GROMACS .gro file of C-alpha atoms in nm:
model
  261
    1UNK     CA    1  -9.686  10.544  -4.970
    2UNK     CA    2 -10.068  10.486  -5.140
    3UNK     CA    3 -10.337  10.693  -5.296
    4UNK     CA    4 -10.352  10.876  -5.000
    5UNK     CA    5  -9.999  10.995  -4.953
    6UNK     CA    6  -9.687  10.946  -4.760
    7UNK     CA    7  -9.635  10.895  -4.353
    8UNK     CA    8  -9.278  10.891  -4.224
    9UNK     CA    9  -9.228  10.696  -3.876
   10UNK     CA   10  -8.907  10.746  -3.699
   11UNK     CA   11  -8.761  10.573  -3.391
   12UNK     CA   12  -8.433  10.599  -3.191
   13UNK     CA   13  -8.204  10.327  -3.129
   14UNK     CA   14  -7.978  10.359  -2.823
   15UNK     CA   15  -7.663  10.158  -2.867
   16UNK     CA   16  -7.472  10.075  -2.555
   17UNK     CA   17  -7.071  10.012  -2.600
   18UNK     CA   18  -7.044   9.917  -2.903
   19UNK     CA   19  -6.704   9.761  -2.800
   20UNK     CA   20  -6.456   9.928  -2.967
   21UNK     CA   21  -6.143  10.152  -2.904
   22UNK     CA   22  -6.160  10.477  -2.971
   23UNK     CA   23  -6.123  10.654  -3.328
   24UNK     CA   24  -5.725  10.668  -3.465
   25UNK     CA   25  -5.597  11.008  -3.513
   26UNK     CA   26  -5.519  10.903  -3.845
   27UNK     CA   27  -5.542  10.585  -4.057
   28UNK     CA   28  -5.198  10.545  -4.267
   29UNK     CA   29  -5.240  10.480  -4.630
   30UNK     CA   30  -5.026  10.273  -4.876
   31UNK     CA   31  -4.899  10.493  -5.143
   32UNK     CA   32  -4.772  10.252  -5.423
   33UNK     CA   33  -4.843   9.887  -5.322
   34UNK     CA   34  -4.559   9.669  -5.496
   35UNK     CA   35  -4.387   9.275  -5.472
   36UNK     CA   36  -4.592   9.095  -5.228
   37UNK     CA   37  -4.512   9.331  -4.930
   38UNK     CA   38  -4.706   9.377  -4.654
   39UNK     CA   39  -4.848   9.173  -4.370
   40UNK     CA   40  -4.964   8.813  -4.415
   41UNK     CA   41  -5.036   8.677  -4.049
   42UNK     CA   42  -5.076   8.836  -3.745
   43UNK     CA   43  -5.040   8.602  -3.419
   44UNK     CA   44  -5.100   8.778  -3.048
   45UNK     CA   45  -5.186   8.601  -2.700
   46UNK     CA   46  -5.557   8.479  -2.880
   47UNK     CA   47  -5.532   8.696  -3.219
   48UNK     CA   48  -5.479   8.501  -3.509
   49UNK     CA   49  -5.540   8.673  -3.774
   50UNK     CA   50  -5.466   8.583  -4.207
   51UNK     CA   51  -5.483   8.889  -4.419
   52UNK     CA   52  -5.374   8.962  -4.802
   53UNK     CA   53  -5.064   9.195  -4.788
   54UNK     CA   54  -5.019   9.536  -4.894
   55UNK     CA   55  -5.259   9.527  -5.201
   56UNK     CA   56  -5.534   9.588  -4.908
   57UNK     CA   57  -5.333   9.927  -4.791
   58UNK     CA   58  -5.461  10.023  -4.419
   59UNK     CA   59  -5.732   9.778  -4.276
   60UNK     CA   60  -5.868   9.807  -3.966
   61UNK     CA   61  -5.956   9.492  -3.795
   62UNK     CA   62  -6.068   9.627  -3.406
   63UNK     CA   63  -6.391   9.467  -3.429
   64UNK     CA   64  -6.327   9.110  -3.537
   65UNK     CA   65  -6.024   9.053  -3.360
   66UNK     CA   66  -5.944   9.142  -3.037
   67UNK     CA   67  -5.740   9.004  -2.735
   68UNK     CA   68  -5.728   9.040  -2.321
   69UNK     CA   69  -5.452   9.094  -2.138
   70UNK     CA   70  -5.252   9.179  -1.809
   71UNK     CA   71  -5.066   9.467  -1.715
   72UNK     CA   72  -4.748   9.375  -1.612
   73UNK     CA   73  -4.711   9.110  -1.809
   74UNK     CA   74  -4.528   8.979  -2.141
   75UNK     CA   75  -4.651   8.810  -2.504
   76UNK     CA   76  -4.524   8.645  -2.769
   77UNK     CA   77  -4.583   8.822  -3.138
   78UNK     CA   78  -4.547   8.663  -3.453
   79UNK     CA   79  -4.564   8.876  -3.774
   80UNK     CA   80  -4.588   8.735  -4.114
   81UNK     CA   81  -4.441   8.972  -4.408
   82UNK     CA   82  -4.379   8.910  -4.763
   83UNK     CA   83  -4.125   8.650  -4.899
   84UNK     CA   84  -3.930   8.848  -5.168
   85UNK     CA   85  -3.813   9.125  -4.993
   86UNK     CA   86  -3.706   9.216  -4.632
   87UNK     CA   87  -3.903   9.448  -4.414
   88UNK     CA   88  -3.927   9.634  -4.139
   89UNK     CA   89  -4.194   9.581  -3.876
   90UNK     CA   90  -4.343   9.782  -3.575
   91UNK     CA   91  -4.642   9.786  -3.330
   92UNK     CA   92  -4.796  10.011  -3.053
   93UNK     CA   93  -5.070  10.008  -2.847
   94UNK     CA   94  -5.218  10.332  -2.735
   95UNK     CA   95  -5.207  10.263  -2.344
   96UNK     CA   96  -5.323  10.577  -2.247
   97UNK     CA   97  -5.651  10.582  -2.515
   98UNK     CA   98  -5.604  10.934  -2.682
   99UNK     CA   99  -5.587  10.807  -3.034
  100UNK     CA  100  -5.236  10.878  -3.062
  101UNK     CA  101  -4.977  10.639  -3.085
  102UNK     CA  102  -4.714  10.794  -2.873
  103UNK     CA  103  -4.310  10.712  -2.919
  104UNK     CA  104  -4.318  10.543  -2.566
  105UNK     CA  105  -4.607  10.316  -2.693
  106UNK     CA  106  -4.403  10.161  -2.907
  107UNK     CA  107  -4.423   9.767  -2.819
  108UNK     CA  108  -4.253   9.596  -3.116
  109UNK     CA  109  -3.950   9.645  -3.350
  110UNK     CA  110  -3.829   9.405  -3.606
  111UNK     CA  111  -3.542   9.534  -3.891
  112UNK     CA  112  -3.482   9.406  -4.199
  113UNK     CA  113  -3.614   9.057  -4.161
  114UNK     CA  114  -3.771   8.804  -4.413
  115UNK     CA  115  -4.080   8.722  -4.369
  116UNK     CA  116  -4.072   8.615  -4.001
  117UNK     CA  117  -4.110   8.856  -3.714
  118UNK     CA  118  -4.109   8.733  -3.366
  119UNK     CA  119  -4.044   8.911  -3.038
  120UNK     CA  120  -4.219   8.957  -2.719
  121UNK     CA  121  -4.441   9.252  -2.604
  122UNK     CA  122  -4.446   9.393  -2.268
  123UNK     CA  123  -4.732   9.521  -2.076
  124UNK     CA  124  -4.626   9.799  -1.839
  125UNK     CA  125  -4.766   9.847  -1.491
  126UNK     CA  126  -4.855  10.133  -1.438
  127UNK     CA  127  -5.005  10.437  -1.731
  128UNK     CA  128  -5.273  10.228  -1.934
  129UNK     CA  129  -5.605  10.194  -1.921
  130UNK     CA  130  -5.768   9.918  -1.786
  131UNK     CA  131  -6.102   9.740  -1.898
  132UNK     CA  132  -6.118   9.915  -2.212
  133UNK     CA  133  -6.085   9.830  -2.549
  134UNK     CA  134  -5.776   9.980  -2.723
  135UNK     CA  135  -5.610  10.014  -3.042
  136UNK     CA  136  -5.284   9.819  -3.152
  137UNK     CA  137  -5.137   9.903  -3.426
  138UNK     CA  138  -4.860   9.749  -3.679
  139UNK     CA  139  -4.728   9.846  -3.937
  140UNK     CA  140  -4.442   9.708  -4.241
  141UNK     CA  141  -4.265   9.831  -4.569
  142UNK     CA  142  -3.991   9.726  -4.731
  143UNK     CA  143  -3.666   9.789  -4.553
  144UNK     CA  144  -3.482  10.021  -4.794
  145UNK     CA  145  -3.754  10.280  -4.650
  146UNK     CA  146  -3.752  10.395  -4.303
  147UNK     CA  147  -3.911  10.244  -4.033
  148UNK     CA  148  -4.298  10.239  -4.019
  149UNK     CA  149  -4.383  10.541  -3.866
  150UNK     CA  150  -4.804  10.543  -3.674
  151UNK     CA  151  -4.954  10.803  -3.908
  152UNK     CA  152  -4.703  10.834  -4.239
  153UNK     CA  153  -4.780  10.662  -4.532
  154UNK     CA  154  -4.585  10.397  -4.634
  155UNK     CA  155  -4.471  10.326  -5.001
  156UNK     CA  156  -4.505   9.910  -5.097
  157UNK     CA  157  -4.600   9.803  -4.694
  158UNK     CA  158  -4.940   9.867  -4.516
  159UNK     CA  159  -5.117   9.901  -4.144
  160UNK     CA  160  -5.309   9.712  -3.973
  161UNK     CA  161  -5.523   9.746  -3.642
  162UNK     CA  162  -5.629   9.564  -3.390
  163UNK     CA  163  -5.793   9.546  -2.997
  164UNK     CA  164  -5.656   9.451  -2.681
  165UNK     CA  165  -5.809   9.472  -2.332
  166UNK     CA  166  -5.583   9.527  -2.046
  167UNK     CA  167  -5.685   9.409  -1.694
  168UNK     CA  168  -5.565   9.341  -1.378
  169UNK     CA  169  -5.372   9.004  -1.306
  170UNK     CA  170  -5.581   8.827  -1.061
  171UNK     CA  171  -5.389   8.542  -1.042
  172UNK     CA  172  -5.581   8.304  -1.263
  173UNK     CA  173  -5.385   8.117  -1.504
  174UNK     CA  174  -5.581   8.014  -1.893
  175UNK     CA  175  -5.560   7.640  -1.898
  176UNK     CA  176  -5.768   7.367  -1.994
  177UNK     CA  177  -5.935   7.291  -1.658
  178UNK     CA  178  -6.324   7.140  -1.743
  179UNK     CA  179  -6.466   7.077  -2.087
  180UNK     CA  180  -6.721   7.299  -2.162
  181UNK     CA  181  -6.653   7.595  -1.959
  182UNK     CA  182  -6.824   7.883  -2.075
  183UNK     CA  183  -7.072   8.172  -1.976
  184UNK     CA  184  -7.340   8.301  -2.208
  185UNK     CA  185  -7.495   8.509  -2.331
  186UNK     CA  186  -7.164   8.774  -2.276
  187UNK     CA  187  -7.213   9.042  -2.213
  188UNK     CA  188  -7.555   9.011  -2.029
  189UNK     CA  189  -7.792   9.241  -1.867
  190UNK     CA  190  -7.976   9.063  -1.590
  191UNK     CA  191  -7.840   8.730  -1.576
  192UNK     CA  192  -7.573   8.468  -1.710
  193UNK     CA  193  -7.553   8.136  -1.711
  194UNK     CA  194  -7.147   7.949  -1.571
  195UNK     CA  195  -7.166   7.613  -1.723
  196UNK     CA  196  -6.882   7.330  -1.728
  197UNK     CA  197  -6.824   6.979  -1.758
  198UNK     CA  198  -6.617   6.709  -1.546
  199UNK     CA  199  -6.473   6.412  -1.661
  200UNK     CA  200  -6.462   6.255  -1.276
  201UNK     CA  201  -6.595   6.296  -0.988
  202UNK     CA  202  -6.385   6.571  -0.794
  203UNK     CA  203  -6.393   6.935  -0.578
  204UNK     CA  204  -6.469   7.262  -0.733
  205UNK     CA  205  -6.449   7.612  -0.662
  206UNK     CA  206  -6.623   7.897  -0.847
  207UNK     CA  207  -6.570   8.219  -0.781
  208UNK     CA  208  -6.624   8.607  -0.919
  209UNK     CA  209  -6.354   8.859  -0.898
  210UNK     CA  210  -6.403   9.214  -1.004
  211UNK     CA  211  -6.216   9.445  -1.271
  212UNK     CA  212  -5.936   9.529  -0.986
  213UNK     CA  213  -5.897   9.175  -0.827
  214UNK     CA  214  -6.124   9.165  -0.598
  215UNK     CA  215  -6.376   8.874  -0.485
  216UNK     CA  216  -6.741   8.941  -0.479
  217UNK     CA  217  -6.917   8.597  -0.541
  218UNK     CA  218  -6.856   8.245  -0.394
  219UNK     CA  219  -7.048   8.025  -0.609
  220UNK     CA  220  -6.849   7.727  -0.467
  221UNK     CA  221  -6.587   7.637  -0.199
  222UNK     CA  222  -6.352   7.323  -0.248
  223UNK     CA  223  -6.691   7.138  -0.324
  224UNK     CA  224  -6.701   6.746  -0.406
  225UNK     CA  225  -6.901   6.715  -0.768
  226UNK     CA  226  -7.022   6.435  -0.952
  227UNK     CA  227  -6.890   6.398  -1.332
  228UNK     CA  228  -7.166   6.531  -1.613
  229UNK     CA  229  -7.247   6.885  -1.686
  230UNK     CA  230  -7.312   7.179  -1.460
  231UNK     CA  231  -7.490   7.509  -1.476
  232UNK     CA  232  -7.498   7.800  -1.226
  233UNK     CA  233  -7.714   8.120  -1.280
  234UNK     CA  234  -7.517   8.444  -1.186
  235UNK     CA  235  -7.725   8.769  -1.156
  236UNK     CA  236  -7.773   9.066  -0.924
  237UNK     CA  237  -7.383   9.191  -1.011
  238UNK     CA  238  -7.369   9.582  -1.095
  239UNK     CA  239  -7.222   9.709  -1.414
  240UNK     CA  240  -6.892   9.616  -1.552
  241UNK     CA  241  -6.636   9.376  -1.600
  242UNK     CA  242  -6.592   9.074  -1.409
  243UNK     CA  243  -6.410   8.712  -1.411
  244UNK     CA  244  -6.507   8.391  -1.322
  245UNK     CA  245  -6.217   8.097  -1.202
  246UNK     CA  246  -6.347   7.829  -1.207
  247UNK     CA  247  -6.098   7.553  -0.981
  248UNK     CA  248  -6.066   7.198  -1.043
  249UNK     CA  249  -5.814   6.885  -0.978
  250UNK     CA  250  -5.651   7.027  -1.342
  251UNK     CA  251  -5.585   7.345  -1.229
  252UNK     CA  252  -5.718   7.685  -1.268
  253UNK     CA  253  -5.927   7.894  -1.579
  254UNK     CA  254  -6.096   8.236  -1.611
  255UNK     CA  255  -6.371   8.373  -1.848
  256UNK     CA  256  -6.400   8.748  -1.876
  257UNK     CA  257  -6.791   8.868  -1.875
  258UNK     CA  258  -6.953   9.194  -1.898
  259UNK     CA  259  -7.251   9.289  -1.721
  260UNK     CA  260  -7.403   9.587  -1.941
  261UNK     CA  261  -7.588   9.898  -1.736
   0.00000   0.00000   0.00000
């Protein structure tokens, strides 16, 4: 605004997938937050995640931590809870991405334990959805209460959310195969750069499966490299999620991209 008036500009801004799983029917309060319970540590495949306990009632983590994973296969979970009191502990993940959290999406159970929750979560085969972020969600209260139910409020305990992608095992195991290996920027619109390092001299293979396991890119084939740093350019791939295995005398290791619309 001047002397002269007031002009209003306006623009649109077009955000593609944002990332995130789709809005929770409901978002479970804490009703009377007491004696240190609640969840301190939440450890899943790569989520590791330190929170206060219940004093932070329901918090909703889904876009700062977040983890991928196979169908068909199992995981190791490690809950923290308070250290005064015993709690109860459970976790879903809404496989079929409706906002709900079914009884048969129930992953996790753990009863009247101190502080230490471990178990192992298992991804079923068949009835989830693949390539897309969804919601986990677990939840604690003292064990003199019933079990954590998805959407009832719990009295001293608390919720917590979180994001998992599920995808299709393409036989690529994580391990520490080259130093270095990484692909930026992710996710990408035209083109992304593969680059890795090698200690030795040795063969490599690089290759680019699709979301359902299929190959669509030989970079390289079982070829003889020099030690040092090197960098690949991968373009003209259509929309959607893809990963690259990289191959080497240590073994085998995978980076999910995206390639945005």
């Amino acid at each position: 605004c001047n002397a002269f008036g007031c002009d209003t500009l306006t623009k649109t801004v077009t955000l593609a997938n944002v990332g995130g799983p789709v809005p929770a029917s409901c978002s479970p309060a804490t009703t009377a937050y007491c004696c240190s319970i609640g969840i301190y540590s939440v450890n899943f495949n790569t989520i590791h995640n330190n929170s206060l306990d219940g004093v932070d009632g329901y918090k909703d983590y889904t876009c700062s931590a977040s983890t991928n994973i196979f169908r068909g296969q199992s995981y190791s979970i490690n809950i923290t809870t308070g250290p005064t009191y015993t709690e109860n502990v459970m976790a879903w993940i809404d496989f079929n991405n409706n906002g709900i959290f079914e009884s048969a999406e129930l992953v996790f159970a753990s009863a009247a334990m101190l502080q230490y929750h471990s178990g192992t979560v298992s991804i079923p085969s068949t009835g989830v959805v693949l390539n897309t972020p969804l919601r986990m969600r677990i939840g604690s209260d003292y064990s003199g209460n019933a079990a954590p139910d998805p959407c009832t409020p719990v009295q001293y305990g608390q919720f917590e959310d979180y994001t998992v992608y599920i995808t299709i095992n393409v036989g690529i195991d994580e391990a520490s195969v080259a130093n270095g290996f990484a692909v930026f920027p992710n996710p990408f619109t035209n083109e992304t750069s593969i680059q890795y390092d090698l200690d030795v001299s040795q063969k490599v293979t690089l290759e680019v499966y699709n979301a359902i396991g299929e190959k669509v890119r030989e970079v390289l084939s079982d070829k003889l490299q020099q030690a040092g740093r090197h960098v690949y350019r991968l373009k003209n791939l259509e929309g959607g999620i893809y990963f690259i295995r990289l191959i080497t005398k240590e073994g085998m290791a995978v980076r999910r991209i995206i390639r945005m619309e």
